[in-house]
Each structure stands twice: as structure tokens, then as C-alpha cells.
Amino acid sequence: MEAPRLYSTKPVQSLKPSKKIPLEEDHGKASDALPLPLHLTNALFFTLFFSVVYFLLSRWREKIRTSTPLHVVTFSEIIAILSFLASFIYLLGFFGIDFVQSLVFQPSPDVWIAEDEEEDDEVLLAKEDARKVPCGQALDCSLPPLPPAAPIVTVQKVFDEKPVTVLTEEDEEIIKSVVAGTTPSYSLESKLGDCKRAAAIRREALQRLTGKSLSGLPLDGFDYESILGQCCEMPVGYVQIPVGISGPLLVNGREYSVPMATTEGCLVASTNRGCKAIHLSGGATSVLLKDGMTRAPCVRFGTAKRAADLKLYLEDPDNFETLSVVFNRSSRFGRLQGIKCAIAGKNLYIRFTCSTGDAMGMNMVSKGVQNVLDFLQTDFPDMDVIGISGNFCSDKKPAAVNWIEGRGKSVVCEAIIKGDVVRKVLKTSVESLVELNMLKNLTGSAMAGALGGFNAHASNIVTAIYIATGQDPAQNVESSHCITMMEAVNEGKDLHISVTMPSIEVGTVGGGTQLASQSACLNLLGVKGASKETPGANSRMLATIVAGAVLAGELSLMSALAAGQLVKSHMKYNRSSKDVSKASS
Ligand code: ADP
């Protein structure tokens, strides 16, 4: 099925600025008229203005006295009139009336011209990186105009505090007691009631204890209150990870600028190229197939027969309603969807699946499971709960159960990439891509005994978006399960590509999603926080965006491989020319 075409997709065009866009800061000002200091320029024009006014008025009086017609002007009068006009315009600018500049420097709407151009392989990625606007906008002027720029809304006040932490004498005493072991480091927040100060003291104590400097790890510039009891214990600073933007990614008719937090050179540029290919081909279609988080406790009985009794009870449809009422008490959003059991002798693994609204849902599902276990204890008093998580869930480990059954959001995303775009943007051919996909992502992964790893680098994109948007990056393990399929369509001219990802575990509330930076990235995607209209809509949308970005990443890396470009571009973008031996000291 061809992806719905939303925009015209004329052959790939490379656009170059036809002229420089005069930015606000670039506008000439009246005061720039002379290469003199501002006060001298002002003095000069003021003197000129009053002198020529005086001269012209005296000439006027003279003409009236001698009955000379006013339109008969001498050369000196022409010069005086011109000087009057120049100084008048200057004075208008001086008093803040800049209409002359605005007339002269108005930007032309026609700032880009289209130009068909065959780009050299080597310069492609360099150009991608150097572009000042996202690829789709830069390359296809046939796109409909973007909606008027929305006002920039400040998402969240980061924090109010002094930029640099200075330790006091009182702090010095506390540092000494932490170093001596009298004050436990973990208790600093509760003892001081000031998270920033606690982090500063802990950091200083740590440096003294270890004799190692933490000077490269920033302390200031972070809201330590926001992580208390939720995101990180015993903080001593924070690690900075750059966030790059790829896009616009056109998925289901909407454009997204995708934030990617990474230190892997080439990744953002490459994903960006994939986004461009998708955009020029009319966009991708991403469909959510399933949405349910899982938790599977392990319970043990005296006999396998008793374990089987519970399995039959739990899987009996007649008992589902009772169990879901008990489960659903845990949250307004957690709704039990199903129970699947696996038995190993006397041990039973019970995999509960529930919807979790906009939360990724691990806490929510765990609370519901605890309710059910407490409830079951009445009818099965001989049930011994070994652990609320028995790894049949399965969280943060590669497992066939997630690959087959799904966990979190299951999504399939597809696009038809036009042959022209494959050639001109991706620098390869449909045929090469299809062959490479079959031999690498399918056969190669089968040879390696892969579990959910039938792709080129889904985890690269998943992890970069997860870090940027406050997801749990450890869940990239199952979230990156992906099978990439490629097929020649339309008489072999175009490429059909799809990614099927059964376990995308994302949320837009809870965990790291509420922190200022991560929340800003979610806001950029338009999926920040809880969806007001339909609980769960934001997290589901995020899952479809993740799959779309993975599609872009797969397209671009596979193309680089097919064209033999990979090593070349990595040497260019991943290898700094800096002397790394200096950094190691
Ligand atoms: P997780 O289950 O992903 O670990 P949390 O349980 O920490 O996340 O966060 C979910 C919290 O957010 C719950 O307290 C829930 O009541 C609240 N919440 C508010 N709005 C929503 C929503 N639309 N969807 C899911 N949870 C929501």
C-alpha cells in the first residue's frame, strides 16, 4: 500500500540561498552612516541639520527681500537642501523612527531558489550538517507554507538560584563530618532541607575522600529539588549530553523536529538525511497496534498441581472481571487488559498486561499486580510470592516474550521512498537496498541468532530520543526490538520500507519526563505531559514518532552501507582532529 501523499514530491532539489537573508542584527542603522564613534556622528548630524536650516532660512529671507523666485536655486542651496534631507533622515533614526531602514532592508520572501544538482557523495553529509534549516524545508520549496510562527512558550522555569555555589564555614564543618563518616552522605538532603547545598557538600566530601577532581562535572545550573525522591539519589552534579535535531520528520501528515541526545557523531546527520528522504517521498505512516505494559510476578506452591490450579483460575474468562476490579483500584489510568501464565514445575509466572495512560507504566502496573496478589492470598493461602517481578515481564532484558507478545507500545511504520530520492538523496539504488536488507538485517541477524535484532541500528535512534525526552534509557533493550523490511514496488522503481517494533516503552508523564530539559524536548514534539483530551494519546503519539525516526535512521544507514559510505563519513564526523592523548591526562 502506498503511503498517502500529502505534499507534492517533485524530484530532489538542492536549494541554495539566492541572497543573504538580512537578519535583524544585520540591518544597517543610521548611526552606521559614518565610520565614527556614535557620539561624534550624532554631533556632526545635529550641527549639520541646524546649520543648513539656518542657511536655508536666511536664503529664503534674502529671496523675499530681493523678490527672487523661490524655485531659482544656486548650487550651494542644492547642497544645503540635500544636507538637510540627509540630516533629517538621520535625526528620525536618532529619535527611534526607523522606517527608512525597514523600507530599505525588508527581507524578500524569495530567499531560496531551486536548483537541480547532482551532489557528490562525499559532500552530502557535510551539507546536511551545515544546513541552517531542517532538510525538508531546505530542499523542497513546493511544501505548503508553515503555519505562522507560534509564540515561544516557556515550558518550565528551570530554577532560581545563584549561578555559583560558594561553600560557607558551616558547610565546611558538615563536609568534615561526611568525610569522617559521622554524617551519612545520603542524609544531607533531609538534614539541610536544601538539595543544591547537599549536592555541593557531598561533591566536596567525595573529592576529598577520593582525591579525585570533579571539575569537569558541572554542579551549578541544575534544579536538584526536581530530582529528589524521583530521579536520582545522592547527586554530585550532572552529565551534559548534546541534543541534536533531525527533521522535519513527516509522519501521519504531521511534521516533527526530533530531539536526539547523543555523543555519536554522524547519528543525527544520518537520521536527518533519512527524514529528508521520507519527506520528499510524501511521508511515513505509523500505526499503533497494541498498548499495554506488563509485569510478571513469580509465585511458588508446594506442588505443580497447585500452581496449575492458579493458572487455570487466572486464565478463566469468568474470573477476569473480578480480577480487573481489584487490579484497577491502583490508579485512574491503569486498566487490566489480560493475564498470561507460564508454569515451571511448582512455580508460576503470571504476566499481567494493562494500559497506563500517558505513563510508561512500570509503577502503575506493579501497584495493580500487588493488589491482585494480596487478593489471591485469600483463596490460595499456600501461594508463596517469590518476587513481584519474575522476569517473565520482561523488563530491560532481551526476551522472546516481548518480541512475540509486545510490551508497551507495538508499532508498525512504513513509507514508499521514490526511486529518484533513493538515487539522489540516499545515493544508492532500490535494488542494492533490498539486497542488503535481505542479507544483513534478515539473513545476517538469523545467522547471529538475533532476538528482535533484525535491523541496522534501531537502538541508536531509540536511545538518543529516550535520553532527550526523559524515558528510561535502560529500556532501549526491548524498545529497540525491530524488524526492518525492504521491498521493491511500483515495477521495481520505488522502495517500500517498514519497521515493526513490538515493545516501545515510552511515557510523557512520570519519571524523567518532568525534568526541565526533557520536558522541553517533549514539548518540541507536542507530546508534553498528560493528554487532556484522551489519556494515553501523548505517549502513543510519541511511540509512533520513535518508530518514524527509526525508519529514517534505517533508511540512511542502510543506504550509506549500500553505497560504501559508512567508514568515510564516520572518519569525517566521528574522528576529531584534536589530540586525544592530551585529553586523557
Ligand atoms: P510509571 O508508572 O511510568 O513509573 P508513575 O506512576 O511515576 O509512572 O507516573 C504516573 C503518575 O502520573 C500516576 O500517579 C498517575 O496518576 C499520574 N497521571 C496523571 N495523568 C496521567 C495520564 N494521562 N496518564 C497516566 N498517568 C497520569
PDB file of N, CA, C and O and ligand atoms in Angstrom, residues 230 331-333 356-365 367 509-511 530-531 535-536, ligand 1:
ATOM      1  N   GLN A 230      12.712  10.964  43.203  1.00  0.00           N
ATOM      2  CA  GLN A 230      12.085  10.506  41.967  1.00  0.00           C
ATOM      3  C   GLN A 230      13.084  10.046  40.901  1.00  0.00           C
ATOM      4  O   GLN A 230      12.874   9.020  40.270  1.00  0.00           O
ATOM      5  N   SER A 331      -5.017   2.733  40.213  1.00  0.00           N
ATOM      6  CA  SER A 331      -4.834   4.019  39.526  1.00  0.00           C
ATOM      7  C   SER A 331      -6.040   4.337  38.649  1.00  0.00           C
ATOM      8  O   SER A 331      -6.764   3.447  38.207  1.00  0.00           O
ATOM      9  N   ARG A 332      -6.210   5.634  38.378  1.00  0.00           N
ATOM     10  CA  ARG A 332      -7.278   6.062  37.450  1.00  0.00           C
ATOM     11  C   ARG A 332      -6.955   5.608  36.038  1.00  0.00           C
ATOM     12  O   ARG A 332      -7.805   5.552  35.180  1.00  0.00           O
ATOM     13  N   PHE A 333      -5.684   5.365  35.778  1.00  0.00           N
ATOM     14  CA  PHE A 333      -5.258   5.116  34.401  1.00  0.00           C
ATOM     15  C   PHE A 333      -4.923   3.658  34.103  1.00  0.00           C
ATOM     16  O   PHE A 333      -5.022   3.229  32.959  1.00  0.00           O
ATOM     17  N   THR A 356      -1.810   2.138  30.568  1.00  0.00           N
ATOM     18  CA  THR A 356      -1.257   3.008  31.625  1.00  0.00           C
ATOM     19  C   THR A 356      -1.378   4.493  31.279  1.00  0.00           C
ATOM     20  O   THR A 356      -0.597   5.309  31.778  1.00  0.00           O
ATOM     21  N   GLY A 357      -2.316   4.846  30.448  1.00  0.00           N
ATOM     22  CA  GLY A 357      -2.483   6.266  30.083  1.00  0.00           C
ATOM     23  C   GLY A 357      -1.226   6.807  29.437  1.00  0.00           C
ATOM     24  O   GLY A 357      -0.625   6.158  28.579  1.00  0.00           O
ATOM     25  N   ASP A 358      -0.788   7.979  29.878  1.00  0.00           N
ATOM     26  CA  ASP A 358       0.409   8.591  29.298  1.00  0.00           C
ATOM     27  C   ASP A 358       1.685   8.205  30.031  1.00  0.00           C
ATOM     28  O   ASP A 358       2.775   8.657  29.653  1.00  0.00           O
ATOM     29  N   ALA A 359       1.537   7.384  31.091  1.00  0.00           N
ATOM     30  CA  ALA A 359       2.745   6.957  31.815  1.00  0.00           C
ATOM     31  C   ALA A 359       3.342   5.745  31.114  1.00  0.00           C
ATOM     32  O   ALA A 359       2.622   4.960  30.503  1.00  0.00           O
ATOM     33  N   MET A 360       4.679   5.617  31.216  1.00  0.00           N
ATOM     34  CA  MET A 360       5.302   4.391  30.711  1.00  0.00           C
ATOM     35  C   MET A 360       4.699   3.209  31.455  1.00  0.00           C
ATOM     36  O   MET A 360       4.461   2.150  30.876  1.00  0.00           O
ATOM     37  N   GLY A 361       4.466   3.366  32.759  1.00  0.00           N
ATOM     38  CA  GLY A 361       3.566   2.474  33.461  1.00  0.00           C
ATOM     39  C   GLY A 361       4.139   1.393  34.358  1.00  0.00           C
ATOM     40  O   GLY A 361       3.368   0.604  34.910  1.00  0.00           O
ATOM     41  N   MET A 362       5.459   1.364  34.540  1.00  0.00           N
ATOM     42  CA  MET A 362       6.007   0.296  35.392  1.00  0.00           C
ATOM     43  C   MET A 362       5.484   0.384  36.824  1.00  0.00           C
ATOM     44  O   MET A 362       5.126  -0.624  37.425  1.00  0.00           O
ATOM     45  N   ASN A 363       5.455   1.598  37.386  1.00  0.00           N
ATOM     46  CA  ASN A 363       4.951   1.732  38.764  1.00  0.00           C
ATOM     47  C   ASN A 363       3.478   1.370  38.826  1.00  0.00           C
ATOM     48  O   ASN A 363       3.031   0.663  39.726  1.00  0.00           O
ATOM     49  N   MET A 364       2.746   1.842  37.844  1.00  0.00           N
ATOM     50  CA  MET A 364       1.302   1.639  37.823  1.00  0.00           C
ATOM     51  C   MET A 364       0.953   0.155  37.755  1.00  0.00           C
ATOM     52  O   MET A 364       0.122  -0.347  38.517  1.00  0.00           O
ATOM     53  N   VAL A 365       1.596  -0.550  36.852  1.00  0.00           N
ATOM     54  CA  VAL A 365       1.293  -1.978  36.691  1.00  0.00           C
ATOM     55  C   VAL A 365       1.740  -2.755  37.934  1.00  0.00           C
ATOM     56  O   VAL A 365       1.049  -3.682  38.387  1.00  0.00           O
ATOM     57  N   LYS A 367       1.751  -1.709  41.010  1.00  0.00           N
ATOM     58  CA  LYS A 367       0.764  -1.498  42.088  1.00  0.00           C
ATOM     59  C   LYS A 367      -0.464  -2.369  41.865  1.00  0.00           C
ATOM     60  O   LYS A 367      -0.985  -2.988  42.794  1.00  0.00           O
ATOM     61  N   VAL A 509       4.428  11.278  31.071  1.00  0.00           N
ATOM     62  CA  VAL A 509       4.349  11.736  32.469  1.00  0.00           C
ATOM     63  C   VAL A 509       5.170  10.774  33.313  1.00  0.00           C
ATOM     64  O   VAL A 509       5.430   9.648  32.901  1.00  0.00           O
ATOM     65  N   GLY A 510       5.557  11.229  34.494  1.00  0.00           N
ATOM     66  CA  GLY A 510       6.308  10.370  35.414  1.00  0.00           C
ATOM     67  C   GLY A 510       7.786  10.285  35.061  1.00  0.00           C
ATOM     68  O   GLY A 510       8.211  10.713  33.978  1.00  0.00           O
ATOM     69  N   GLY A 511       8.558   9.783  36.007  1.00  0.00           N
ATOM     70  CA  GLY A 511       9.992   9.565  35.790  1.00  0.00           C
ATOM     71  C   GLY A 511      10.724  10.821  35.373  1.00  0.00           C
ATOM     72  O   GLY A 511      10.468  11.918  35.879  1.00  0.00           O
ATOM     73  N   ALA A 530       0.469  14.963  30.323  1.00  0.00           N
ATOM     74  CA  ALA A 530      -0.722  14.132  30.138  1.00  0.00           C
ATOM     75  C   ALA A 530      -1.611  14.742  29.058  1.00  0.00           C
ATOM     76  O   ALA A 530      -1.773  15.954  29.005  1.00  0.00           O
ATOM     77  N   SER A 531      -2.159  13.907  28.202  1.00  0.00           N
ATOM     78  CA  SER A 531      -3.076  14.413  27.180  1.00  0.00           C
ATOM     79  C   SER A 531      -4.391  14.793  27.869  1.00  0.00           C
ATOM     80  O   SER A 531      -4.964  14.000  28.615  1.00  0.00           O
ATOM     81  N   PRO A 535      -6.542  10.411  27.666  1.00  0.00           N
ATOM     82  CA  PRO A 535      -5.370   9.919  28.391  1.00  0.00           C
ATOM     83  C   PRO A 535      -4.668   8.824  27.587  1.00  0.00           C
ATOM     84  O   PRO A 535      -5.314   7.904  27.095  1.00  0.00           O
ATOM     85  N   GLY A 536      -3.391   8.975  27.413  1.00  0.00           N
ATOM     86  CA  GLY A 536      -2.620   7.985  26.655  1.00  0.00           C
ATOM     87  C   GLY A 536      -2.275   8.444  25.259  1.00  0.00           C
ATOM     88  O   GLY A 536      -1.371   7.890  24.626  1.00  0.00           O
TER      89      GLY A 536
HETATM   90  P1  ADP B   1       5.286   4.978  35.764  1.00  0.00           P
HETATM   91  O1  ADP B   1       4.141   4.086  36.071  1.00  0.00           O
HETATM   92  O2  ADP B   1       5.541   5.182  34.318  1.00  0.00           O
HETATM   93  O3  ADP B   1       6.528   4.626  36.511  1.00  0.00           O
HETATM   94  P2  ADP B   1       4.380   6.972  37.575  1.00  0.00           P
HETATM   95  O4  ADP B   1       3.478   6.011  38.259  1.00  0.00           O
HETATM   96  O5  ADP B   1       5.523   7.542  38.315  1.00  0.00           O
HETATM   97  O6  ADP B   1       4.897   6.426  36.175  1.00  0.00           O
HETATM   98  O7  ADP B   1       3.541   8.193  36.985  1.00  0.00           O
HETATM   99  C1  ADP B   1       2.259   8.142  36.671  1.00  0.00           C
HETATM  100  C2  ADP B   1       1.558   9.146  37.580  1.00  0.00           C
HETATM  101  O8  ADP B   1       1.021  10.172  36.767  1.00  0.00           O
HETATM  102  C3  ADP B   1       0.411   8.497  38.323  1.00  0.00           C
HETATM  103  O9  ADP B   1       0.386   8.985  39.630  1.00  0.00           O
HETATM  104  C4  ADP B   1      -0.800   8.957  37.548  1.00  0.00           C
HETATM  105  O10 ADP B   1      -1.929   9.049  38.377  1.00  0.00           O
HETATM  106  C5  ADP B   1      -0.378  10.324  37.047  1.00  0.00           C
HETATM  107  N1  ADP B   1      -1.042  10.739  35.793  1.00  0.00           N
HETATM  108  C6  ADP B   1      -1.597  11.918  35.560  1.00  0.00           C
HETATM  109  N2  ADP B   1      -2.122  11.991  34.317  1.00  0.00           N
HETATM  110  C7  ADP B   1      -1.852  10.814  33.732  1.00  0.00           C
HETATM  111  C8  ADP B   1      -2.122  10.265  32.449  1.00  0.00           C
HETATM  112  N3  ADP B   1      -2.755  10.957  31.492  1.00  0.00           N
HETATM  113  N4  ADP B   1      -1.706   9.018  32.205  1.00  0.00           N
HETATM  114  C9  ADP B   1      -1.051   8.323  33.130  1.00  0.00           C
HETATM  115  N5  ADP B   1      -0.780   8.776  34.356  1.00  0.00           N
HETATM  116  C10 ADP B   1      -1.165  10.016  34.673  1.00  0.00           C
END
